[in-house]
PDB file of C-alpha atoms in Angstrom:
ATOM      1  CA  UNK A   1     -35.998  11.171  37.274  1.00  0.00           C
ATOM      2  CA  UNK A   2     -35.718  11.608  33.506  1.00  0.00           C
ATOM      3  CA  UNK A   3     -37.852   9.798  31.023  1.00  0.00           C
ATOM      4  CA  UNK A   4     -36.119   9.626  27.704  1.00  0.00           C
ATOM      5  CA  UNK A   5     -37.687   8.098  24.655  1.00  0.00           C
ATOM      6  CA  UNK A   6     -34.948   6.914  21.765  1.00  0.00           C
ATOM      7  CA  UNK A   7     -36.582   5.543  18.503  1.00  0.00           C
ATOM      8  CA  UNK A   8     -33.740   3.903  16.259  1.00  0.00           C
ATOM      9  CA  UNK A   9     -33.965   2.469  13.003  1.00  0.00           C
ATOM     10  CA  UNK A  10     -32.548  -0.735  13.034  1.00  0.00           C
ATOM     11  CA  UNK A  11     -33.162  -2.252   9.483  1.00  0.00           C
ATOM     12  CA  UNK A  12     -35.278  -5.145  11.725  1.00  0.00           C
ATOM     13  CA  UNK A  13     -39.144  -5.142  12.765  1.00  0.00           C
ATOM     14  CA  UNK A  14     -39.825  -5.093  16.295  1.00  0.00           C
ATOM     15  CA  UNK A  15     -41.097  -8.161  17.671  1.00  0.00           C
ATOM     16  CA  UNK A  16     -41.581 -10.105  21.010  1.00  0.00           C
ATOM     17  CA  UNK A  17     -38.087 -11.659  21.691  1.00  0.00           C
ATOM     18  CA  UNK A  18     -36.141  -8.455  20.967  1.00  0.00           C
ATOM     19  CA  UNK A  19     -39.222  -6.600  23.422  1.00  0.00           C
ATOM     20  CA  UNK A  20     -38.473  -9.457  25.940  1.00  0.00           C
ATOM     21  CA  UNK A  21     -34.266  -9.146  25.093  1.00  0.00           C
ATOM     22  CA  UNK A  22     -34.553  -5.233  25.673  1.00  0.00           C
ATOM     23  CA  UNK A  23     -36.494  -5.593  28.717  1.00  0.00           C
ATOM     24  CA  UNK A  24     -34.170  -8.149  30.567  1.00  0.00           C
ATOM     25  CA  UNK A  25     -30.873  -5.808  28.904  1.00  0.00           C
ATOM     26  CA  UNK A  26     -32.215  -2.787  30.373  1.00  0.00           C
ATOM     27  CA  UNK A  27     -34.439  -3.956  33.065  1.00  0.00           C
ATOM     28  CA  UNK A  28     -33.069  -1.118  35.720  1.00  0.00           C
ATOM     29  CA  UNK A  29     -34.484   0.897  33.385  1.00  0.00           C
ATOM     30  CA  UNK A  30     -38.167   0.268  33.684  1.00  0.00           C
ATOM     31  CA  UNK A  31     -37.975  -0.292  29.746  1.00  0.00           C
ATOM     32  CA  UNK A  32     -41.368  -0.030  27.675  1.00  0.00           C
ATOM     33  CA  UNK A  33     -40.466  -0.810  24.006  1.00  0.00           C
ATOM     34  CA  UNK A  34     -42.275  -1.547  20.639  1.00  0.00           C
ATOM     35  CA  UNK A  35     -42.491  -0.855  16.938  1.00  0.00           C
ATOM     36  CA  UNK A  36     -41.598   2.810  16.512  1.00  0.00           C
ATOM     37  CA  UNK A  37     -44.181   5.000  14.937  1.00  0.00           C
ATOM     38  CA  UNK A  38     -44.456   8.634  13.474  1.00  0.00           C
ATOM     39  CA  UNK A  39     -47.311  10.590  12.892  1.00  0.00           C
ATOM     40  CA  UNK A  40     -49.664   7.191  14.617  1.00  0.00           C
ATOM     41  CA  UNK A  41     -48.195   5.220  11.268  1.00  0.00           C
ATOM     42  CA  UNK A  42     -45.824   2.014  12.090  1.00  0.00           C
ATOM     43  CA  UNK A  43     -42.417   2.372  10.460  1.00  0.00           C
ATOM     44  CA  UNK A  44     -40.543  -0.485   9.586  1.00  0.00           C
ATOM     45  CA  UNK A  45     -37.259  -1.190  10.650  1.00  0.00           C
ATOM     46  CA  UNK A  46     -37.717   0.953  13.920  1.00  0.00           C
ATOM     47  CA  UNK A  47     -37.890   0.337  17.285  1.00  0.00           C
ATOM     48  CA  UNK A  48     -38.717   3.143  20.438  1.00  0.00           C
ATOM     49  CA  UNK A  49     -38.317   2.645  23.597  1.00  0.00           C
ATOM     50  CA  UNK A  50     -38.600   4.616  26.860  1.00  0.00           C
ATOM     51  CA  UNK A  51     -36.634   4.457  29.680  1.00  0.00           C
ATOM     52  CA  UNK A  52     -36.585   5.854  33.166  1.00  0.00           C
ATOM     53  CA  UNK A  53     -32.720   7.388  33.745  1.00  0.00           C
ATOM     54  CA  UNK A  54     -31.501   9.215  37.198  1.00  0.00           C
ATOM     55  CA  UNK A  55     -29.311  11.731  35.924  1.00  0.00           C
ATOM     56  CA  UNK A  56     -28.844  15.426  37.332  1.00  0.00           C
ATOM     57  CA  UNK A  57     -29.676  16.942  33.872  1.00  0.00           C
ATOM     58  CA  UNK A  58     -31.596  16.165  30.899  1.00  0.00           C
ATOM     59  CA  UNK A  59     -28.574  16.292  28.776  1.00  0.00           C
ATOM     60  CA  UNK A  60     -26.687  13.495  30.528  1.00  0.00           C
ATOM     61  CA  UNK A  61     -30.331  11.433  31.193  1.00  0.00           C
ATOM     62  CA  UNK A  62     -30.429  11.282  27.434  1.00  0.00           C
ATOM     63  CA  UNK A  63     -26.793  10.824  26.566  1.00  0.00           C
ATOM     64  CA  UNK A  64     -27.081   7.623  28.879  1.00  0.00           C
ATOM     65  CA  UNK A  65     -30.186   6.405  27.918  1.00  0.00           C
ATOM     66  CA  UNK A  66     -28.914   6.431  23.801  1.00  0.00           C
ATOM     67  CA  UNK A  67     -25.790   4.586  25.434  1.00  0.00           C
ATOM     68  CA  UNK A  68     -27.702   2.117  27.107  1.00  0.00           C
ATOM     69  CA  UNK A  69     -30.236   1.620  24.353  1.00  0.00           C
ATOM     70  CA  UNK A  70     -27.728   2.050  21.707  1.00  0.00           C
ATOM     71  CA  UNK A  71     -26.159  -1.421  23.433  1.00  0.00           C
ATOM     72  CA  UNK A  72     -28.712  -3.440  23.870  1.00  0.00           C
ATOM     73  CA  UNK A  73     -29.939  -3.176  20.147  1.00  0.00           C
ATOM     74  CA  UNK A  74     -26.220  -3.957  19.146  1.00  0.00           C
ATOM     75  CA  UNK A  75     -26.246  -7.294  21.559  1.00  0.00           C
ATOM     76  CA  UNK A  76     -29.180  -8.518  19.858  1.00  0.00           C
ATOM     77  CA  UNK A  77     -27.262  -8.100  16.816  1.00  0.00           C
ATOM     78  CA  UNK A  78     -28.941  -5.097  15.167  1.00  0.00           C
ATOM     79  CA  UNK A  79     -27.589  -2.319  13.648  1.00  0.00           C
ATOM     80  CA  UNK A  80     -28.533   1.323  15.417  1.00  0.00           C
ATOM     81  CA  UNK A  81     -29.197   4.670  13.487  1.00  0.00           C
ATOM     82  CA  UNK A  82     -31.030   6.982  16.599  1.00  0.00           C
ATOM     83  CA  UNK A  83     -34.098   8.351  15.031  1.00  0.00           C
ATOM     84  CA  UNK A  84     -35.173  10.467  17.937  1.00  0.00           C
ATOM     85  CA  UNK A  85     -34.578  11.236  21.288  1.00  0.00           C
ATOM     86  CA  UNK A  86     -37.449  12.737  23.535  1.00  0.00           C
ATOM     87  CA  UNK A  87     -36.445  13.620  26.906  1.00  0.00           C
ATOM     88  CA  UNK A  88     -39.094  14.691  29.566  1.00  0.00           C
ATOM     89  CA  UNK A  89     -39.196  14.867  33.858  1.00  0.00           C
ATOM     90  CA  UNK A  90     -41.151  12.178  34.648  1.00  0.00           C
ATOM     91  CA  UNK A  91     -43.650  14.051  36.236  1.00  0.00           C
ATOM     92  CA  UNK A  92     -44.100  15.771  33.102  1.00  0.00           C
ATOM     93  CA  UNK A  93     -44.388  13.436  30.702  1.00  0.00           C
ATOM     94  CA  UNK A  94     -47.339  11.926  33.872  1.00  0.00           C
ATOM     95  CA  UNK A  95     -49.262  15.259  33.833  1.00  0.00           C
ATOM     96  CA  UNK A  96     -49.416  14.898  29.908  1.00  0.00           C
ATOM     97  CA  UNK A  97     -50.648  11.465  30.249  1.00  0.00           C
ATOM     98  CA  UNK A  98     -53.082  12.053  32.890  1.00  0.00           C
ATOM     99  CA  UNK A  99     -54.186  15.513  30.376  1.00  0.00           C
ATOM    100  CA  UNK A 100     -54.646  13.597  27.330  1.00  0.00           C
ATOM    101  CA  UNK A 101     -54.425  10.052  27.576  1.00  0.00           C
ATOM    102  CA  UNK A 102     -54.536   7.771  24.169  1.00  0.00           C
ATOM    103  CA  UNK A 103     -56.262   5.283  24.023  1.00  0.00           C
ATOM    104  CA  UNK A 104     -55.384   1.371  24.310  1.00  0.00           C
ATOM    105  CA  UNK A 105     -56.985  -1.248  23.727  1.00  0.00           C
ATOM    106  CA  UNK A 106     -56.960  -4.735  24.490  1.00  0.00           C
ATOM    107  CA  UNK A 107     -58.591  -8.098  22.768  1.00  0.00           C
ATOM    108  CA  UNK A 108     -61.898  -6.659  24.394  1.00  0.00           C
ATOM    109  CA  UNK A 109     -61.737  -3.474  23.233  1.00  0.00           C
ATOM    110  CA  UNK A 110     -60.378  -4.683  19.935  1.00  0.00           C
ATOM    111  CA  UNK A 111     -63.686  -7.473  19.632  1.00  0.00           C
ATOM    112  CA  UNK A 112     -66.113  -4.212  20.778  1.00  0.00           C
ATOM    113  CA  UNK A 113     -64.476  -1.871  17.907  1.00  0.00           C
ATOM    114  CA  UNK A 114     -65.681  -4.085  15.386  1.00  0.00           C
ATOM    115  CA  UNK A 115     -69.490  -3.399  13.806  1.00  0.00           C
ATOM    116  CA  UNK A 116     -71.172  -5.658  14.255  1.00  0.00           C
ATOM    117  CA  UNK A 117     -69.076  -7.029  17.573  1.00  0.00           C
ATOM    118  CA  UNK A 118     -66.928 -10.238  17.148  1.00  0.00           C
ATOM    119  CA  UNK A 119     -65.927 -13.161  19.612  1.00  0.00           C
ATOM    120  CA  UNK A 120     -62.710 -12.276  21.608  1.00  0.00           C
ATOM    121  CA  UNK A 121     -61.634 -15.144  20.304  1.00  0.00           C
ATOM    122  CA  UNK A 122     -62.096 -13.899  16.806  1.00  0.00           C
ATOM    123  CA  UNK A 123     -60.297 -10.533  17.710  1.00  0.00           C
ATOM    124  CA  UNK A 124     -57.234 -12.334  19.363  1.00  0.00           C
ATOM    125  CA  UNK A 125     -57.069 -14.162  16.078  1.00  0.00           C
ATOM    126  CA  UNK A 126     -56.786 -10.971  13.955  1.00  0.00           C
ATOM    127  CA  UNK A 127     -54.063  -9.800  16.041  1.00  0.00           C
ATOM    128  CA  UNK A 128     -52.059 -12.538  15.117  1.00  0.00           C
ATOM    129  CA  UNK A 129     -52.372 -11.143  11.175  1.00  0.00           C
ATOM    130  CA  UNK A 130     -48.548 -10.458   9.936  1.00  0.00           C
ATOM    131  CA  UNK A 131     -50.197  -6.942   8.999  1.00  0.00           C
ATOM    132  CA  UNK A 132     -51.996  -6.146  12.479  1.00  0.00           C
ATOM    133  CA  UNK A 133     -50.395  -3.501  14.422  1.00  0.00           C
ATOM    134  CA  UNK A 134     -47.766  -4.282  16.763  1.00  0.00           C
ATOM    135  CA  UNK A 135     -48.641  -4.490  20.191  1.00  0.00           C
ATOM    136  CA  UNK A 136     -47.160  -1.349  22.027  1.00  0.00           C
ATOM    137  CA  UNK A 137     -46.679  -2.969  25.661  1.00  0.00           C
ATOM    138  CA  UNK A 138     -47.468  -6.396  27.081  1.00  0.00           C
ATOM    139  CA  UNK A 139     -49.009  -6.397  30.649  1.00  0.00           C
ATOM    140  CA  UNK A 140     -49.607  -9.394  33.284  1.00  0.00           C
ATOM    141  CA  UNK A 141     -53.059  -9.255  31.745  1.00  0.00           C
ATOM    142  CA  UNK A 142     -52.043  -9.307  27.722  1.00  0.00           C
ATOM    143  CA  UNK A 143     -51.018  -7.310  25.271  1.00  0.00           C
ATOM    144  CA  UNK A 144     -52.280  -3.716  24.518  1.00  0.00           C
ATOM    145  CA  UNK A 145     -52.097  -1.630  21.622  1.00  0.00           C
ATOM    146  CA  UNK A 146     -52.948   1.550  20.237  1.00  0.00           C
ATOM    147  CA  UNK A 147     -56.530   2.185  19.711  1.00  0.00           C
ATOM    148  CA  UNK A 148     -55.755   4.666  16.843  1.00  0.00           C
ATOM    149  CA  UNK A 149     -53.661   2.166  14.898  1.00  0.00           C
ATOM    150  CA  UNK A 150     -56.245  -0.442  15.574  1.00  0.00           C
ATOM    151  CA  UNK A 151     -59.102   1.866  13.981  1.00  0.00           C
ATOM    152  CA  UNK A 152     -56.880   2.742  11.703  1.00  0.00           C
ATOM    153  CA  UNK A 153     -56.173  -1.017  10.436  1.00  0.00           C
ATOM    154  CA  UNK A 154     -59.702  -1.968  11.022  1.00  0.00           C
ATOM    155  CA  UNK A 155     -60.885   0.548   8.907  1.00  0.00           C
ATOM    156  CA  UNK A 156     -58.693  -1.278   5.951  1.00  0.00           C
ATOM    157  CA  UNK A 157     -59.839  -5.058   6.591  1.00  0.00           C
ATOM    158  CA  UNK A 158     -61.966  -6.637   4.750  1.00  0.00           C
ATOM    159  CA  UNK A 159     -64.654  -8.250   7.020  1.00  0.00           C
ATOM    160  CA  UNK A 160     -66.256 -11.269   5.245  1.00  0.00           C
ATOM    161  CA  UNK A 161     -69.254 -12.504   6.282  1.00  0.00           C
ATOM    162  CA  UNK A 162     -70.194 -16.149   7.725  1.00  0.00           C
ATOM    163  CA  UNK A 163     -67.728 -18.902   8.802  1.00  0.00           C
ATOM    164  CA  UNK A 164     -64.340 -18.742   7.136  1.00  0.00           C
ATOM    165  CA  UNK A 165     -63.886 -22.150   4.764  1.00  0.00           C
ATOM    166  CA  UNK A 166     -62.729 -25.179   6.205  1.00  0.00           C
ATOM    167  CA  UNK A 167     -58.967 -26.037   4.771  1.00  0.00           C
ATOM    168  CA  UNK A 168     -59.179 -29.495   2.342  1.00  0.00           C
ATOM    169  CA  UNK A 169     -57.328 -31.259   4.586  1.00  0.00           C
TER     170      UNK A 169
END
Protein backbone atom coordinates (compact mmCIF):
# COMPACT_ATOMS: atom_id res chain seq x y z
CA UNK A 1 0.00 0.00 0.00
CA UNK A 2 0.99 3.44 -1.29
CA UNK A 3 0.28 6.64 0.51
CA UNK A 4 0.23 9.50 -1.90
CA UNK A 5 -0.27 13.07 -0.84
CA UNK A 6 -1.62 15.56 -3.88
CA UNK A 7 -1.92 19.30 -2.84
CA UNK A 8 -3.84 21.26 -5.71
CA UNK A 9 -4.58 24.74 -5.99
CA UNK A 10 -8.00 25.17 -6.62
CA UNK A 11 -8.66 29.02 -6.58
CA UNK A 12 -11.23 27.96 -3.40
CA UNK A 13 -10.38 27.73 0.51
CA UNK A 14 -10.76 24.48 2.01
CA UNK A 15 -13.57 24.12 4.22
CA UNK A 16 -15.87 21.48 5.93
CA UNK A 17 -18.39 20.50 3.14
CA UNK A 18 -15.74 20.08 0.42
CA UNK A 19 -13.59 17.91 3.53
CA UNK A 20 -16.94 16.02 4.07
CA UNK A 21 -17.61 15.94 -0.18
CA UNK A 22 -13.92 14.54 -0.62
CA UNK A 23 -14.28 12.10 2.04
CA UNK A 24 -17.64 10.47 0.86
CA UNK A 25 -16.01 10.87 -3.18
CA UNK A 26 -13.04 9.04 -2.21
CA UNK A 27 -14.03 7.18 0.81
CA UNK A 28 -12.16 3.73 -0.45
CA UNK A 29 -9.47 5.77 -0.13
CA UNK A 30 -9.14 6.35 3.55
CA UNK A 31 -9.04 10.19 2.53
CA UNK A 32 -7.53 12.77 5.16
CA UNK A 33 -7.87 16.27 3.58
CA UNK A 34 -7.50 20.01 4.62
CA UNK A 35 -6.15 23.42 3.76
CA UNK A 36 -2.84 22.81 2.01
CA UNK A 37 0.20 24.31 3.58
CA UNK A 38 3.97 24.93 2.68
CA UNK A 39 6.69 25.59 4.80
CA UNK A 40 3.79 25.19 8.19
CA UNK A 41 2.11 28.55 6.41
CA UNK A 42 -1.70 28.04 5.08
CA UNK A 43 -1.98 28.84 1.39
CA UNK A 44 -5.04 29.96 0.03
CA UNK A 45 -6.76 28.47 -2.66
CA UNK A 46 -5.18 24.95 -1.89
CA UNK A 47 -6.30 21.91 -0.76
CA UNK A 48 -3.97 18.43 0.18
CA UNK A 49 -5.09 15.45 0.69
CA UNK A 50 -3.72 11.94 1.33
CA UNK A 51 -4.88 8.91 0.20
CA UNK A 52 -4.17 5.25 0.71
CA UNK A 53 -3.85 3.59 -3.13
CA UNK A 54 -3.04 -0.36 -3.84
CA UNK A 55 -1.01 -0.15 -6.77
CA UNK A 56 2.13 -2.43 -7.67
CA UNK A 57 4.38 0.68 -8.07
CA UNK A 58 4.67 4.07 -6.82
CA UNK A 59 4.36 5.48 -10.22
CA UNK A 60 0.90 4.08 -10.96
CA UNK A 61 -0.20 4.63 -6.91
CA UNK A 62 0.34 8.27 -7.71
CA UNK A 63 -0.91 8.49 -11.25
CA UNK A 64 -4.27 7.08 -9.71
CA UNK A 65 -4.44 8.88 -6.75
CA UNK A 66 -4.04 12.55 -8.97
CA UNK A 67 -6.90 10.80 -11.11
CA UNK A 68 -9.02 10.15 -8.35
CA UNK A 69 -8.34 13.39 -6.53
CA UNK A 70 -8.14 15.32 -9.64
CA UNK A 71 -12.15 14.16 -9.94
CA UNK A 72 -13.46 14.71 -6.98
CA UNK A 73 -12.24 18.44 -6.79
CA UNK A 74 -13.79 18.84 -10.38
CA UNK A 75 -17.37 17.31 -9.03
CA UNK A 76 -17.46 19.79 -6.41
CA UNK A 77 -17.04 22.22 -9.06
CA UNK A 78 -13.46 23.43 -8.54
CA UNK A 79 -10.92 23.98 -10.80
CA UNK A 80 -7.52 21.64 -10.27
CA UNK A 81 -3.84 22.84 -10.85
CA UNK A 82 -1.70 19.70 -8.86
CA UNK A 83 0.68 21.48 -6.65
CA UNK A 84 2.47 18.44 -5.39
CA UNK A 85 2.46 14.95 -5.29
CA UNK A 86 4.26 13.02 -2.36
CA UNK A 87 4.24 9.41 -2.67
CA UNK A 88 5.50 7.15 0.25
CA UNK A 89 4.95 3.03 1.37
CA UNK A 90 2.78 3.28 4.00
CA UNK A 91 4.94 1.83 6.34
CA UNK A 92 7.24 4.51 5.61
CA UNK A 93 5.52 7.39 5.81
CA UNK A 94 4.32 5.29 9.70
CA UNK A 95 8.00 4.94 10.78
CA UNK A 96 8.38 8.79 10.04
CA UNK A 97 5.39 9.50 12.04
CA UNK A 98 6.13 7.32 14.86
CA UNK A 99 10.15 9.14 14.52
CA UNK A 100 8.98 12.57 14.62
CA UNK A 101 5.52 13.11 15.25
CA UNK A 102 3.97 16.90 15.02
CA UNK A 103 2.10 17.95 17.16
CA UNK A 104 -1.89 18.40 17.26
CA UNK A 105 -3.85 19.87 19.20
CA UNK A 106 -7.30 19.94 20.13
CA UNK A 107 -9.75 22.67 21.98
CA UNK A 108 -7.79 21.43 25.19
CA UNK A 109 -4.61 21.78 24.05
CA UNK A 110 -5.55 24.94 22.22
CA UNK A 111 -7.26 26.51 25.88
CA UNK A 112 -3.72 25.15 27.74
CA UNK A 113 -1.44 27.03 24.97
CA UNK A 114 -2.78 30.17 25.98
CA UNK A 115 -0.85 32.27 29.03
CA UNK A 116 -2.62 32.69 31.23
CA UNK A 117 -5.05 29.43 30.37
CA UNK A 118 -8.59 30.15 28.94
CA UNK A 119 -12.06 28.27 29.24
CA UNK A 120 -12.42 25.54 26.50
CA UNK A 121 -15.20 27.23 25.79
CA UNK A 122 -13.29 30.37 25.09
CA UNK A 123 -10.73 28.38 22.88
CA UNK A 124 -13.54 26.62 20.79
CA UNK A 125 -14.75 30.14 20.23
CA UNK A 126 -11.43 31.38 18.74
CA UNK A 127 -11.40 28.59 16.42
CA UNK A 128 -14.37 29.71 14.90
CA UNK A 129 -12.28 33.21 13.92
CA UNK A 130 -12.43 33.48 9.86
CA UNK A 131 -8.49 33.89 10.41
CA UNK A 132 -7.87 30.74 12.79
CA UNK A 133 -6.12 27.97 11.18
CA UNK A 134 -7.97 25.40 9.45
CA UNK A 135 -8.53 22.35 11.16
CA UNK A 136 -6.26 19.59 9.53
CA UNK A 137 -8.56 16.40 10.32
CA UNK A 138 -11.84 15.99 12.17
CA UNK A 139 -12.05 12.89 14.50
CA UNK A 140 -15.19 11.18 16.37
CA UNK A 141 -13.88 13.29 19.22
CA UNK A 142 -13.50 16.94 17.28
CA UNK A 143 -11.45 18.62 15.28
CA UNK A 144 -7.58 18.76 15.49
CA UNK A 145 -5.15 21.01 14.15
CA UNK A 146 -1.66 21.77 13.92
CA UNK A 147 -0.02 22.82 17.03
CA UNK A 148 2.63 24.84 15.05
CA UNK A 149 0.04 26.85 13.14
CA UNK A 150 -1.87 27.31 16.32
CA UNK A 151 1.36 28.86 18.12
CA UNK A 152 1.99 30.40 15.26
CA UNK A 153 -1.54 32.33 15.11
CA UNK A 154 -1.61 32.68 18.79
CA UNK A 155 1.46 34.35 18.84
CA UNK A 156 -0.34 37.16 16.44
CA UNK A 157 -3.73 37.64 18.51
CA UNK A 158 -4.34 40.17 20.41
CA UNK A 159 -5.55 38.90 23.86
CA UNK A 160 -7.68 41.60 25.60
CA UNK A 161 -8.24 41.48 28.95
CA UNK A 162 -11.69 41.13 31.00
CA UNK A 163 -15.15 40.25 29.54
CA UNK A 164 -15.60 41.14 25.89
CA UNK A 165 -18.55 44.09 25.63
CA UNK A 166 -21.98 43.19 25.55
CA UNK A 167 -23.54 44.02 21.84
CA UNK A 168 -26.34 47.17 22.20
CA UNK A 169 -28.89 45.07 21.39
Amino acid sequence: MWSVRVDADTGSDFTDDLGAHLRDQLAGRHVAAGAGHVAGRRQAGRVSMQLSMDESTARQAADAAVREATAALRAYGLTVHVTRIEVLLEEELEEETRAAPPELMGVREIAAAVDPPMTRQRADQLTKRPDFPAPIAELAAGKIWSGAAVRRWLSTWERKSGRPRASAG
